[in-house]
Structure formats: C-alpha cells, structure tokens
C-alpha cells in the first residue's frame, strides 16, 4: 500500500514554493489527473461540464485512499508523497505540496469517492467551501473518483478573470492532451459536455500522438537520441507547421514543463526550414539526471529550473536536427490520400483508416476499376488504428541520388529522374537552399577561426545611396556583415561603398543586395538569427530565377549539390524544393492498381 497521508511539518511546508494552485478549471483538471498518475492509475477518465466550471469529474483505477484518510487528503499541507525537506530535492511524484485538493475544496463543492485495492468498501467524503459535510461508506470499484462542482462559486473575483466557457473547456482539454503525451502508457479520455474530445488508448507515444494530433500525426517524425541526456519524441515535418507554439509539448523527466529556452532549442533545429512566424508541433521527452532538475520553483510547477540548461538545450537541438535530416519529401500524391482519409473519417465517425480511393472521382480509360488484382475500391490500406501517413513509402532526399536531369519545362521547373521515381525541382528554391547552407557553413567556419568570411571582390566597387540611419546601422552591425563575407564601408553622407560580396553569392547584383541587406539590419533578434536572415536574403538574390534557362551541365550540378545539402528539402523560407512522383503516386493519379 502507498504511504499514509500526513500533515507536513511546518519547516517542510515553508520550504515549498507556495501559491495559487487552482486559477482556472484547467489547473484543477491538471492537479486531479496528476494525483491519479501519482496513484499509479492505468486509466483516467475526465468529464467536463460548462468548461469545467459547472462540473469536473475525474475517475481513476489507481491506488485509492483509505477511508479514514479522506479528510486528511483535503487538508492543507497534507501529503503522502513527502516527509522531510530532503525529500524535496529528489521528488519523483508529480504532486508533493499537499495543497491541490485543499485549494480545490476551498472554492468548490467537492466529493471524493475512493477505495484502495484491498479495502472492504469505498468511502465517500463531501465538502463545501472547505467544510466537511459528509463522510461515510459507499460503493465503488478500487480507484478514486473526484467530483468538483460549482468551481469558484464563493470567489466571484476569480470568476471575473476567466474567459468564456468555450475557452476554459479548450484549456482543460489541452491539459488532458498534454498529460496524454507526457504519459502515453496511461489511457486517457476527456469529454466536454458529452463530446469526446480526447481518447488516448494507453500505449506508445505514437498512439498518444495519434489521439492528440489526429491526422496531422502522419506528419510527425521520430526523434531518438541517446546519451547522458536521452531525447525522444515526435516532431512535425518541415512541410507542416502551426501559427502558435502551443502545439509543442516538452517533457523533462516525465514532467510537462514550460521552458522558453527548451522550446527555442527545438525551434533552432528548424532554422531555415519553416516560413517565418510558423512553429513546429509535437512532443519531446528529455530524460536526465534528476539532480539537475529543480521542480520546486513555481507555484503550479509549470516551470522547472535546470542546472546546466545549456547542455539540455544542446542535446534537444541536436536530436531534433538529426531527426529533421530524415524528414520525408512531399509526395505529389500526398494531398490526395489525405483528402480521402478525411472522407473516410466522416463516414464512420472518426474511426476509419486511410482509404485511398473510394471510387467517387471519375476515372477514365479502358481499364475497368477495380481491375481483377488485389486492389479494391474503398478498401482501407491501413489497419483501422494505424495512423494516416505512417507506413506509406517514404523518400528521403539522399535516397534520390543519383538525380539525373531530363529537361527543363517551359516555365523553368527541372524534370529529373531518380531511382525513386520522377522528380520535379524548383530550381530557384533548390539553388537558394544550396547557397544558404554554403554561406552559413563558411560563415560559421570564419567565426570559429576568427577570420573574415571568404568574399569575392567586385570588379568595380558598388556605391549605394541609402538614408543616414542605414549608414549608422552599418556601423553597429559590421561584424555580422564581415562574418558573412560582405566588404562594406561608409562612403560619405548617405553613401555606402561595397567592395566585395560573400564568395558563394557569385555574380549577384551587388547594389540591390546591399540595399536590402542594410534594410534587413533593422529587424531585431539575436545575432545568430540576423546572420541566418541575411544569409537567406543573400541566397535569394544570388540564386537562379525560376524562369532562367539552365544548361544541362549546370542542371546536373545543381541536382547533385541539392541531394548533398542537409535540410535541402525546403528552401530557407520553408517552401519545398522537390516533389517526387513515385510509382505509387503516379499509379494512384492515373487510377491504376497499386503493385
Ligand atoms: P499532493 O498531490 O501534493 O500530495 P494533493 O492535495 O493533490 O497533494 O493530494 C493530497 C493527497 O491525497 C495525496 O498525497 C494522495 O495521498 C491523496 N490523493 C489525492 N488524489 C488521489 C488519487 N486520485 N488517488 C490516490 N490518492 C490520492
Ligand atoms: Mg496533487
């Protein structure tokens, strides 16, 4: 049986970062679920009414609370998880302050029904605004149910700060989703006003991600890096992204954390892969020596303090970067199966697998559909519980080698052949990414060796007229510019002279580039970000245009360099560089049976 619930001695209570634990329904939901997790539950069901303000019910199959200890569970600073100040340094449980139930009980009508596995019967405890009203035997299978009604009914001031029922419900559902991603082995359900919002089956991380991200889970790639800091998880491919950071869940030693630096570490791995203002989503777990993590810093335990944060940052960034090198290329047909998957869901209440073709779009041609082979109209090609997209053939950039140019289409697209199928290339995007990568590599090396980056002197200096603030900015940011290979200097009032441009930029129109570079200096951000932005700008100016004719030898070189470029499947602005028309997507598009 688990440890008894005890009142914390005052010196332990004082050592705890105290504060308001329940500020909104979502925080109550989180605390109740965390108690269930601490009790070893394998299944947790959450029911919400009116955004959680009218009613929250959590039911678990965990260790339960002995009847006589129920009143103590709702007492302040009473916990079974901590006995001394020393324990605080090695907290394993999610709770440890003995405050949550007391705080919730103080502002609601609370009922707890619990039975430990070996106990004869369950016990019920009812309190209102912190007063115990009822304590008696009752019936329940082993486990615990907590029902919280009329949250904040006696603290109208708190109610004022809440948003609409709908957004409170959304926040509570998100809290459950985050916990499902944090503890994928536990089965979670969450209903909001009788609508099933989350159902995580209790299995692998991929199962939980499928439950939380729905069909976007097919766009996640696996992160898996060993070492002193173990990093694992599922993160979005560069081709899919979101407008906010809320879709990224970070877990440190089994605890969901909100840590700006760690979010930035994951985002850094995407540098040059996503359009600006867009963010990755997914879940990343880091496991490290518990003595490096201090959880007792924030009242709601939202934040943790990390000793050697820099090391954790580096480990996360490297792990995600390595995973992104394996990202899949957009298949030309990729949108098609997705559409069909959505249709399959609609017809069967969200349970369907991927249906590649349901016969509802017209198919021309002499061959009847379906032909005699194994392909069947409307047959799910994946098992009912498989994730759309997972298990489909994948293509990685390096696997396209050797890439042989066939032609340049009228508008400028390159058509090439690879062992994986026909490949279409956006020559501008591809060239841009090659140059961008080359520019940054040279710049990194130059910074590392303490020299100026390689630059190419212009035959004739370019003199650019700019406004006087631009000349000033130039003075402040000269280091960044030298680190990229620019040779610029003030040249009288309102004039800047350019003697050289980054070597990789070749035959760029220096005057236009310099003017935009000086404009680009205005944007904020740190120096690494600025360097990347200017590298992207330079690459964009120096790259071939989409309509430019490229001779076959140059085409071959471009393709060869592209497949060797890390992260080469998107341009620095996040657009794809290649589209693969593989056998499968061509057959699908032409309505031929799969082989
Ligand atoms: P803490 O989690 O910090 O210990 P709480 O106020 O959240 O404080 O809970 C007080 C105590 O009640 C816990 O230490 C635990 O012993 C018991 N408890 C609460 N919820 C559950 C549950 N779902 N299953 C088993 N025990 C629980
Ligand atoms: Mg707790």
Coordinates of C-alpha atoms and ligand atoms in Angstrom, one line a residue:
X1 CA 0.0 0.0 0.0
X2 CA 1.2 3.6 -0.5
X3 CA 2.4 5.8 2.3
X4 CA -0.2 7.3 4.6
X5 CA -1.2 10.9 4.1
X6 CA 0.5 13.1 6.8
X7 CA 0.5 16.8 7.6
X8 CA 3.8 18.3 6.6
X9 CA 5.8 19.6 9.4
X10 CA 5.9 23.5 9.3
X11 CA 9.5 23.7 8.1
X12 CA 8.7 21.5 5.1
X13 CA 5.6 23.4 4.3
X14 CA 7.6 26.6 4.5
X15 CA 10.2 25.3 2.1
X16 CA 7.6 24.7 -0.6
X17 CA 7.1 27.3 -3.4
X18 CA 3.6 28.2 -2.3
X19 CA 0.9 29.9 -4.4
X20 CA -2.4 29.7 -6.0
X21 CA -2.8 26.2 -7.5
X22 CA -6.2 26.5 -9.0
X23 CA -6.6 29.6 -11.1
X24 CA -8.9 28.1 -13.7
X25 CA -10.7 24.8 -14.4
X26 CA -7.8 23.6 -16.5
X27 CA -5.4 23.8 -13.5
X28 CA -7.9 21.8 -11.3
X29 CA -8.1 19.2 -14.1
X30 CA -4.3 19.0 -14.3
X31 CA -3.9 18.6 -10.5
X32 CA -6.6 15.9 -10.3
X33 CA -5.1 13.9 -13.2
X34 CA -1.6 14.3 -11.7
X35 CA -2.9 12.8 -8.4
X36 CA -4.3 9.9 -10.4
X37 CA -1.0 9.4 -12.1
X38 CA 0.9 9.5 -8.8
X39 CA -1.5 6.9 -7.6
X40 CA -0.3 4.6 -10.4
X41 CA -3.5 4.8 -12.5
X42 CA -3.5 3.0 -15.8
X43 CA -6.7 4.7 -16.9
X44 CA -8.0 8.2 -16.2
X45 CA -11.4 9.5 -17.4
X46 CA -12.2 13.2 -17.3
X47 CA -15.7 14.7 -17.7
X48 CA -16.3 18.4 -18.0
X49 CA -19.5 20.4 -17.9
X50 CA -19.7 24.1 -18.8
X51 CA -16.0 24.4 -19.4
X52 CA -15.3 22.7 -16.0
X53 CA -16.9 25.5 -14.1
X54 CA -20.2 23.6 -13.6
X55 CA -18.6 20.2 -13.0
X56 CA -15.3 18.3 -13.3
X57 CA -15.2 14.6 -12.7
X58 CA -12.0 12.5 -12.8
X59 CA -12.1 8.8 -12.3
X60 CA -9.0 6.6 -12.0
X61 CA -8.1 3.0 -11.3
X62 CA -5.1 3.9 -9.1
X63 CA -4.1 3.0 -5.5
X64 CA -7.1 4.7 -3.8
X65 CA -7.2 6.4 -0.4
X66 CA -8.2 4.5 2.8
X67 CA -11.5 5.8 4.1
X68 CA -10.1 7.2 7.4
X69 CA -7.5 9.3 5.5
X70 CA -10.0 11.0 3.2
X71 CA -10.5 14.1 5.4
X72 CA -6.7 14.5 5.6
X73 CA -6.4 14.4 1.8
X74 CA -8.3 17.7 1.6
X75 CA -6.4 19.3 4.5
X76 CA -3.8 21.9 3.5
X77 CA -0.2 20.7 3.5
X78 CA -1.2 17.0 3.9
X79 CA 0.6 14.7 1.5
X80 CA 1.6 11.0 1.3
X81 CA 4.5 11.9 -1.1
X82 CA 6.9 13.8 1.1
X83 CA 8.1 13.6 4.6
X84 CA 11.2 15.8 5.0
X85 CA 12.9 18.7 3.5
X86 CA 15.5 16.3 2.0
X87 CA 12.8 14.6 0.0
X88 CA 12.1 17.8 -1.7
X89 CA 15.4 17.5 -3.5
X90 CA 14.5 14.2 -5.1
X91 CA 10.8 14.5 -5.8
X92 CA 9.6 11.7 -8.2
X93 CA 5.9 12.3 -7.9
X94 CA 4.0 14.9 -9.8
X95 CA 2.5 16.3 -6.6
X96 CA 4.3 16.9 -3.3
X97 CA 2.9 20.0 -1.8
X98 CA -0.3 18.6 -0.3
X99 CA -2.1 21.7 -1.5
X100 CA -4.1 20.9 -4.5
X101 CA -7.1 19.1 -3.0
X102 CA -7.3 21.6 -0.2
X103 CA -7.3 24.5 -2.6
X104 CA -9.9 23.0 -4.9
X105 CA -12.1 22.0 -1.9
X106 CA -11.9 25.6 -0.6
X107 CA -13.5 27.0 -3.8
X108 CA -16.0 24.3 -4.8
X109 CA -18.4 21.6 -3.8
X110 CA -16.2 18.6 -3.7
X111 CA -17.0 14.9 -3.5
X112 CA -14.4 12.2 -3.3
X113 CA -15.1 8.5 -3.6
X114 CA -12.2 6.2 -3.1
X115 CA -11.3 2.6 -2.4
X116 CA -7.8 1.1 -2.1
X117 CA -7.4 -2.3 -3.8
X118 CA -7.5 -4.4 -0.7
X119 CA -10.2 -2.5 1.2
X120 CA -13.6 -3.9 2.0
X121 CA -15.6 -0.9 0.8
X122 CA -15.2 2.5 -0.6
X123 CA -15.6 5.7 1.3
X124 CA -17.2 9.0 0.4
X125 CA -16.2 12.4 1.5
X126 CA -18.2 15.6 0.7
X127 CA -17.1 19.1 1.5
X128 CA -18.3 22.5 0.6
X129 CA -16.1 25.6 0.7
X130 CA -13.6 23.6 2.7
X131 CA -16.1 22.3 5.3
X132 CA -16.6 18.5 5.6
X133 CA -20.3 17.8 5.2
X134 CA -20.4 14.1 4.9
X135 CA -18.0 11.1 5.5
X136 CA -19.5 7.6 5.0
X137 CA -19.1 4.2 3.4
X138 CA -20.2 3.9 -0.2
X139 CA -19.8 1.7 -3.2
X140 CA -17.0 1.8 -5.8
X141 CA -14.5 -0.5 -7.5
X142 CA -10.9 0.1 -6.5
X143 CA -9.7 3.6 -7.5
X144 CA -10.7 7.1 -6.9
X145 CA -13.4 9.5 -8.3
X146 CA -13.2 13.2 -7.6
X147 CA -16.2 15.4 -8.5
X148 CA -15.8 19.2 -8.4
X149 CA -18.9 21.2 -8.8
X150 CA -19.5 25.0 -8.9
X151 CA -15.8 25.9 -9.0
X152 CA -15.2 29.4 -7.7
X153 CA -18.8 29.9 -6.7
X154 CA -17.6 31.5 -3.5
X155 CA -14.9 33.6 -5.1
X156 CA -16.6 35.8 -7.6
X157 CA -13.4 37.8 -8.1
X158 CA -11.8 34.8 -9.6
X159 CA -14.6 34.2 -12.0
X160 CA -14.1 37.7 -13.4
X161 CA -10.7 36.6 -14.7
X162 CA -11.9 33.6 -16.5
X163 CA -12.6 33.6 -20.2
X164 CA -15.6 32.1 -22.0
X165 CA -16.8 28.6 -21.1
X166 CA -15.6 27.5 -24.5
X167 CA -12.0 28.7 -24.0
X168 CA -11.9 27.3 -20.4
X169 CA -13.1 24.0 -21.9
X170 CA -10.4 24.2 -24.6
X171 CA -7.7 24.8 -21.9
X172 CA -8.9 21.9 -19.8
X173 CA -8.9 19.6 -22.8
X174 CA -5.4 20.8 -23.7
X175 CA -4.3 20.0 -20.2
X176 CA -5.5 16.4 -20.6
X177 CA -3.9 16.2 -24.1
X178 CA -0.6 17.4 -22.7
X179 CA -0.8 14.7 -20.0
X180 CA -1.6 12.0 -22.5
X181 CA 1.5 13.0 -24.5
X182 CA 3.5 13.1 -21.3
X183 CA 2.2 9.7 -20.1
X184 CA 1.4 7.8 -23.3
X185 CA 1.2 4.5 -21.4
X186 CA -1.8 5.7 -19.5
X187 CA -5.3 5.5 -21.1
X188 CA -7.0 8.9 -21.0
X189 CA -10.4 10.0 -22.1
X190 CA -11.8 13.5 -21.8
X191 CA -15.4 14.5 -22.5
X192 CA -16.5 18.1 -22.6
X193 CA -20.3 18.5 -22.4
X194 CA -20.7 14.9 -23.6
X195 CA -18.5 15.4 -26.6
X196 CA -15.5 13.1 -26.7
X197 CA -12.5 15.4 -27.0
X198 CA -9.6 13.1 -26.3
X199 CA -9.2 9.4 -26.3
X200 CA -5.7 8.2 -25.9
X201 CA -5.6 4.4 -25.7
X202 CA -2.7 3.9 -23.3
X203 CA 0.2 2.6 -25.4
X204 CA 3.1 4.0 -27.3
X205 CA 3.9 7.7 -27.8
X206 CA 2.7 7.3 -31.4
X207 CA -0.6 6.1 -30.1
X208 CA -1.0 9.1 -27.9
X209 CA 0.2 11.5 -30.7
X210 CA -2.4 9.9 -32.9
X211 CA -5.1 10.7 -30.3
X212 CA -4.0 14.3 -29.8
X213 CA -2.8 15.4 -33.2
X214 CA -5.3 13.4 -35.3
X215 CA -4.5 13.2 -38.9
X216 CA -1.5 15.6 -38.5
X217 CA 0.2 12.8 -36.6
X218 CA 1.1 11.3 -40.0
X219 CA 3.3 14.4 -40.5
X220 CA 5.4 13.6 -37.4
X221 CA 8.9 12.2 -37.5
X222 CA 10.7 10.3 -34.8
X223 CA 13.3 11.9 -32.5
X224 CA 15.6 9.4 -30.8
X225 CA 19.0 10.3 -29.4
X226 CA 20.9 8.5 -26.7
X227 CA 23.5 9.9 -24.4
X228 CA 23.7 11.4 -21.0
X229 CA 20.6 13.3 -21.8
X230 CA 18.2 11.0 -23.6
X231 CA 15.9 12.7 -26.1
X232 CA 13.0 11.0 -27.7
X233 CA 9.7 12.1 -29.2
X234 CA 7.8 13.0 -32.4
X235 CA 8.1 16.4 -34.1
X236 CA 6.4 17.8 -37.1
X237 CA 8.0 17.6 -40.6
X238 CA 9.1 21.0 -42.0
X239 CA 6.2 20.8 -44.5
X240 CA 3.6 21.1 -41.7
X241 CA 3.6 23.8 -39.1
X242 CA 1.4 25.9 -36.9
X243 CA 0.7 29.6 -36.2
X244 CA 1.4 29.2 -32.4
X245 CA 3.9 27.4 -30.1
X246 CA 1.1 25.7 -28.2
X247 CA 1.3 22.5 -30.2
X248 CA 4.8 21.7 -28.8
X249 CA 4.8 19.7 -25.6
X250 CA 8.1 19.4 -23.7
X251 CA 8.6 16.8 -21.1
X252 CA 11.5 16.7 -18.7
X253 CA 11.9 13.5 -16.6
X254 CA 8.2 12.7 -17.1
X255 CA 7.0 16.2 -16.2
X256 CA 5.4 18.5 -18.7
X257 CA 7.4 21.7 -18.5
X258 CA 7.1 25.2 -19.9
X259 CA 10.6 26.4 -20.5
X260 CA 11.2 29.1 -23.1
X261 CA 14.8 28.1 -23.7
X262 CA 13.9 24.5 -24.4
X263 CA 11.2 25.5 -26.8
X264 CA 13.8 27.7 -28.5
X265 CA 16.2 24.7 -28.7
X266 CA 13.6 22.7 -30.7
X267 CA 12.8 25.7 -32.9
X268 CA 16.5 26.3 -33.6
X269 CA 16.6 22.9 -35.1
X270 CA 14.1 24.1 -37.7
X271 CA 16.1 27.2 -38.6
X272 CA 15.9 27.7 -42.3
X273 CA 13.2 25.1 -42.7
X274 CA 10.0 26.9 -41.7
X275 CA 8.4 30.0 -43.0
X276 CA 8.8 32.9 -40.6
X277 CA 6.2 33.1 -37.9
X278 CA 5.3 29.4 -38.1
X279 CA 6.1 26.9 -35.4
X280 CA 6.7 23.2 -35.2
X281 CA 4.4 20.9 -33.1
X282 CA 4.8 17.6 -31.4
X283 CA 6.2 16.1 -28.2
X284 CA 9.7 15.8 -27.0
X285 CA 10.8 13.9 -23.9
X286 CA 14.2 14.6 -22.3
X287 CA 15.5 12.3 -19.6
X288 CA 18.4 13.5 -17.5
X289 CA 19.9 13.1 -14.1
X290 CA 17.1 14.2 -11.6
X291 CA 19.6 16.1 -9.5
X292 CA 19.9 18.6 -12.5
X293 CA 16.2 19.4 -12.3
X294 CA 14.6 21.6 -9.6
X295 CA 10.8 21.3 -9.7
X296 CA 10.1 23.3 -6.6
X297 CA 10.4 26.8 -8.2
X298 CA 6.9 27.6 -9.5
X299 CA 3.6 27.5 -7.6
X300 CA 1.8 25.4 -10.2
X301 CA 5.0 23.5 -11.1
X302 CA 4.6 24.9 -14.6
X303 CA 8.3 25.7 -14.8
X304 CA 11.3 23.8 -13.6
X305 CA 14.8 25.1 -13.1
X306 CA 17.5 23.2 -14.9
X307 CA 21.1 23.1 -13.8
X308 CA 23.3 23.1 -16.9
X309 CA 20.5 24.3 -19.1
X310 CA 22.9 24.9 -21.9
X311 CA 23.7 21.1 -22.1
X312 CA 20.0 20.2 -22.2
X313 CA 19.5 22.9 -24.9
X314 CA 22.3 21.5 -27.0
X315 CA 21.0 17.9 -26.6
X316 CA 17.5 18.8 -27.7
X317 CA 18.6 20.9 -30.6
X318 CA 21.0 18.2 -31.9
X319 CA 18.4 15.4 -31.5
X320 CA 15.7 17.4 -33.4
X321 CA 18.1 18.5 -36.1
X322 CA 19.3 14.9 -36.6
X323 CA 15.6 13.8 -36.9
X324 CA 14.8 16.5 -39.4
X325 CA 17.5 15.3 -41.7
X326 CA 15.3 12.2 -42.1
X327 CA 12.2 14.3 -43.0
X328 CA 10.1 13.0 -45.8
X329 CA 9.7 14.8 -49.1
X330 CA 6.3 15.9 -50.1
X331 CA 4.9 13.3 -52.4
X332 CA 3.0 14.7 -55.3
X333 CA 0.1 12.5 -54.3
X334 CA 0.3 13.1 -50.6
X335 CA -2.6 15.5 -50.6
X336 CA -4.8 13.0 -52.3
X337 CA -4.7 10.2 -49.7
X338 CA -5.2 12.9 -47.0
X339 CA -8.4 14.1 -48.6
X340 CA -9.6 10.5 -48.9
X341 CA -8.7 9.9 -45.3
X342 CA -10.8 12.8 -44.2
X343 CA -13.7 11.5 -46.1
X344 CA -13.3 8.0 -44.6
X345 CA -13.4 9.6 -41.1
X346 CA -16.5 11.5 -41.8
X347 CA -18.4 8.4 -42.9
X348 CA -17.5 6.2 -39.9
X349 CA -17.3 8.6 -37.0
X350 CA -13.6 9.2 -36.9
X351 CA -12.5 5.5 -36.6
X352 CA -11.6 4.8 -40.2
X353 CA -8.2 4.2 -41.5
X354 CA -6.8 5.6 -44.7
X355 CA -9.0 5.0 -47.8
X356 CA -7.0 5.7 -50.9
X357 CA -9.8 5.6 -53.4
X358 CA -13.5 5.2 -52.8
X359 CA -14.5 5.4 -56.4
X360 CA -16.1 8.7 -56.1
X361 CA -14.0 10.6 -58.5
X362 CA -14.2 9.8 -62.2
X363 CA -11.7 7.5 -63.7
X364 CA -11.3 7.4 -67.4
X365 CA -9.6 4.9 -69.6
X366 CA -10.2 1.4 -71.0
X367 CA -9.3 -0.5 -67.9
X368 CA -12.2 -1.2 -65.6
X369 CA -11.9 -0.2 -61.9
X370 CA -11.2 -2.1 -59.9
X371 CA -9.2 -4.5 -62.0
X372 CA -9.0 -8.1 -61.1
X373 CA -6.0 -7.7 -58.9
X374 CA -5.9 -7.2 -55.1
X375 CA -6.7 -3.5 -55.1
X376 CA -10.3 -2.9 -54.0
X377 CA -12.3 0.3 -54.1
X378 CA -12.7 1.7 -50.7
X379 CA -10.5 -0.9 -49.0
X380 CA -8.6 0.7 -46.2
X381 CA -4.9 0.1 -47.0
X382 CA -4.0 0.6 -43.4
X383 CA -5.4 -1.1 -40.3
X384 CA -8.2 0.8 -38.6
X385 CA -6.0 2.0 -35.8
X386 CA -3.0 2.9 -37.9
X387 CA -2.1 6.5 -38.4
X388 CA -2.7 8.0 -41.8
X389 CA 0.6 8.6 -43.5
X390 CA 2.6 6.2 -41.3
X391 CA 3.6 3.1 -43.1
X392 CA 3.4 4.8 -46.5
X393 CA 6.5 4.6 -48.6
X394 CA 8.9 7.4 -47.7
X395 CA 11.5 9.3 -49.5
X396 CA 14.5 11.0 -48.1
X397 CA 16.5 13.5 -50.0
X398 CA 19.7 11.5 -50.1
X399 CA 17.8 8.5 -51.4
X400 CA 17.0 10.4 -54.6
X401 CA 20.7 10.2 -55.6
X402 CA 21.8 10.0 -58.4
X403 CA 19.4 12.6 -59.7
X404 CA 19.7 12.8 -63.5
X405 CA 18.3 15.9 -65.3
X406 CA 15.8 15.1 -68.1
X407 CA 14.6 18.5 -69.1
X408 CA 13.7 22.0 -68.1
X409 CA 9.9 22.6 -68.5
X410 CA 8.8 25.7 -70.2
X411 CA 8.2 27.6 -67.0
X412 CA 11.5 26.7 -65.7
X413 CA 10.9 23.7 -63.5
X414 CA 13.5 21.0 -63.7
X415 CA 12.4 17.5 -64.5
X416 CA 14.7 14.8 -63.3
X417 CA 14.9 11.0 -62.9
X418 CA 15.9 9.3 -59.7
X419 CA 15.9 5.6 -58.5
X420 CA 12.7 6.6 -56.6
X421 CA 10.8 8.0 -59.4
X422 CA 10.3 11.1 -61.4
X423 CA 11.3 14.3 -59.6
X424 CA 10.3 17.9 -60.2
X425 CA 12.6 20.6 -58.8
X426 CA 12.1 24.3 -58.2
X427 CA 15.5 25.5 -59.4
X428 CA 15.3 28.8 -57.5
X429 CA 14.3 27.2 -54.2
X430 CA 16.9 24.5 -54.6
X431 CA 19.7 26.8 -55.5
X432 CA 18.7 29.2 -52.7
X433 CA 19.0 26.4 -50.1
X434 CA 22.3 25.3 -51.5
X435 CA 23.8 28.8 -51.3
X436 CA 22.2 29.5 -48.0
X437 CA 23.8 26.3 -46.5
X438 CA 27.1 27.1 -48.1
X439 CA 27.1 30.7 -46.9
X440 CA 26.3 29.7 -43.3
X441 CA 28.9 26.9 -43.3
X442 CA 31.6 29.4 -44.5
X443 CA 30.4 32.0 -42.0
X444 CA 30.5 29.5 -39.1
X445 CA 34.0 28.4 -40.0
X446 CA 35.2 32.0 -40.3
X447 CA 33.7 32.9 -36.9
X448 CA 35.2 29.8 -35.4
X449 CA 38.7 30.6 -36.8
X450 CA 38.4 34.3 -36.1
X451 CA 38.8 35.5 -39.7
X452 CA 36.6 37.3 -42.2
X453 CA 34.4 35.0 -44.3
X454 CA 35.5 34.4 -47.9
X455 CA 34.4 37.2 -50.2
X456 CA 34.5 37.9 -53.8
X457 CA 35.8 41.4 -54.8
X458 CA 33.7 43.3 -57.2
X459 CA 35.4 44.4 -60.5
X460 CA 34.0 47.8 -59.9
X461 CA 33.1 49.0 -56.4
X462 CA 29.3 49.5 -56.0
X463 CA 28.4 52.7 -54.4
X464 CA 24.9 52.6 -52.9
X465 CA 22.9 55.6 -51.7
X466 CA 21.0 55.0 -48.6
X467 CA 19.5 57.1 -45.8
X468 CA 21.7 58.2 -43.0
X469 CA 20.2 55.8 -40.4
X470 CA 21.2 52.9 -42.7
X471 CA 24.8 54.1 -42.5
X472 CA 24.6 54.1 -38.8
X473 CA 23.2 50.6 -38.7
X474 CA 26.0 49.5 -40.8
X475 CA 28.5 50.7 -38.2
X476 CA 26.6 48.7 -35.5
X477 CA 26.3 45.5 -37.4
X478 CA 29.5 45.4 -39.3
X479 CA 30.6 42.3 -37.5
X480 CA 27.7 40.3 -38.8
X481 CA 28.3 41.5 -42.3
X482 CA 32.0 40.7 -42.2
X483 CA 31.1 37.3 -40.8
X484 CA 29.1 36.6 -44.0
X485 CA 31.8 37.9 -46.4
X486 CA 30.5 41.4 -47.2
X487 CA 33.0 44.2 -47.5
X488 CA 31.2 47.4 -46.9
X489 CA 32.2 50.8 -45.6
X490 CA 30.6 54.3 -45.2
X491 CA 31.4 56.5 -48.1
X492 CA 30.4 60.0 -47.3
X493 CA 27.0 61.2 -46.2
X494 CA 24.2 58.8 -47.2
X495 CA 26.5 56.6 -49.2
X496 CA 27.9 53.1 -48.6
X497 CA 30.6 51.5 -50.7
X498 CA 30.6 47.8 -51.4
X499 CA 34.0 46.3 -52.4
X500 CA 33.1 42.6 -52.0
X501 CA 30.2 40.2 -51.5
X502 CA 30.1 36.7 -50.0
X503 CA 32.0 34.3 -52.2
X504 CA 29.1 32.0 -52.5
X505 CA 26.9 34.8 -53.8
X506 CA 28.9 34.9 -57.1
X507 CA 27.5 37.3 -59.7
X508 CA 24.8 38.9 -57.7
X509 CA 23.6 42.4 -58.4
X510 CA 25.6 43.9 -55.5
X511 CA 23.8 47.3 -55.4
X512 CA 20.3 45.8 -55.0
X513 CA 21.6 43.2 -52.5
X514 CA 23.4 45.7 -50.3
X515 CA 20.4 48.0 -50.2
X516 CA 18.2 45.1 -48.9
X517 CA 20.8 43.9 -46.6
X518 CA 21.0 47.3 -44.9
X519 CA 17.2 47.3 -44.6
X520 CA 17.4 43.8 -43.1
X521 CA 19.7 45.0 -40.4
X522 CA 16.8 46.9 -38.9
X523 CA 15.0 43.9 -37.7
X524 CA 15.5 42.8 -34.1
X525 CA 16.5 39.4 -32.9
X526 CA 19.8 37.9 -31.8
X527 CA 23.0 38.0 -33.9
X528 CA 22.7 34.3 -34.9
X529 CA 19.2 34.9 -36.2
X530 CA 20.2 38.0 -38.0
X531 CA 23.1 36.2 -39.7
X532 CA 20.7 33.5 -40.8
X533 CA 18.2 36.0 -42.1
X534 CA 20.9 37.9 -44.1
X535 CA 22.3 34.6 -45.4
X536 CA 18.8 33.7 -46.7
X537 CA 18.4 37.2 -48.3
X538 CA 21.8 36.9 -50.0
X539 CA 21.0 33.3 -51.2
X540 CA 17.7 34.5 -52.6
X541 CA 19.4 37.3 -54.6
X542 CA 22.2 35.1 -55.9
X543 CA 20.1 32.1 -56.8
X544 CA 18.8 31.4 -60.4
X545 CA 15.3 32.7 -61.1
X546 CA 12.5 30.2 -61.8
X547 CA 12.3 31.2 -65.5
X548 CA 16.1 31.3 -66.1
X549 CA 17.3 28.8 -68.7
X550 CA 19.9 26.5 -67.1
X551 CA 22.2 24.5 -69.4
X552 CA 22.2 20.7 -68.8
X553 CA 25.6 20.5 -67.2
X554 CA 24.6 23.2 -64.7
X555 CA 21.3 21.3 -64.1
X556 CA 23.3 18.2 -63.2
X557 CA 25.5 20.1 -60.8
X558 CA 22.6 21.8 -59.2
X559 CA 20.8 18.5 -58.6
X560 CA 24.0 16.8 -57.3
X561 CA 24.6 19.6 -54.8
X562 CA 20.9 19.6 -53.7
X563 CA 20.8 16.0 -52.7
X564 CA 24.0 16.5 -50.7
X565 CA 22.6 19.6 -48.8
X566 CA 21.5 18.9 -45.3
X567 CA 17.9 20.1 -44.8
X568 CA 17.7 20.5 -48.6
X569 CA 14.1 19.6 -49.0
X570 CA 12.9 23.1 -48.2
X571 CA 14.2 26.5 -49.1
X572 CA 15.2 28.9 -46.3
X573 CA 11.6 30.2 -46.3
X574 CA 10.1 26.7 -45.8
X575 CA 8.9 26.0 -49.3
X576 CA 9.6 22.6 -50.8
X577 CA 12.4 22.3 -53.3
X578 CA 11.4 19.0 -54.8
X579 CA 8.3 16.9 -55.5
X580 CA 8.6 13.2 -56.1
X581 CA 6.2 11.5 -58.4
X582 CA 6.9 7.9 -57.4
X583 CA 5.4 4.8 -58.9
X584 CA 2.8 4.7 -56.2
X585 CA 1.5 8.2 -56.6
X586 CA 1.6 8.0 -60.4
X587 CA -0.5 4.8 -60.3
X588 CA -2.8 6.4 -57.9
X589 CA -3.2 9.5 -60.0
X590 CA -3.8 7.5 -63.2
X591 CA -6.2 5.2 -61.5
X592 CA -4.1 2.1 -62.0
X593 CA -3.9 -0.7 -59.4
X594 CA -1.1 -0.5 -56.9
X595 CA 1.7 -3.0 -57.3
Ligands
LIG1 P1 -0.1 16.2 -3.3 O1 -0.5 15.6 -4.6 O2 0.8 17.3 -3.4 O3 0.3 15.2 -2.3 P2 -3.0 16.8 -3.1 O4 -3.7 17.8 -2.3 O5 -3.1 16.8 -4.5 O6 -1.5 16.9 -2.6 O7 -3.4 15.3 -2.6 C1 -3.3 15.0 -1.2 C2 -3.1 13.5 -1.0 O8 -4.3 12.8 -1.4 C3 -2.0 12.9 -1.9 O9 -0.8 13.0 -1.3 C4 -2.5 11.5 -2.0 O10 -2.1 10.7 -0.9 C5 -4.0 11.6 -1.9 N1 -4.7 11.5 -3.2 C6 -5.2 12.6 -3.9 N2 -5.8 12.2 -5.1 C7 -5.6 10.8 -5.1 C8 -6.0 9.8 -6.1 N3 -6.6 10.1 -7.2 N4 -5.6 8.5 -5.8 C9 -5.0 8.2 -4.7 N5 -4.6 9.1 -3.7 C10 -4.9 10.4 -4.0
LIG2 MG1 -1.6 16.6 -6.0

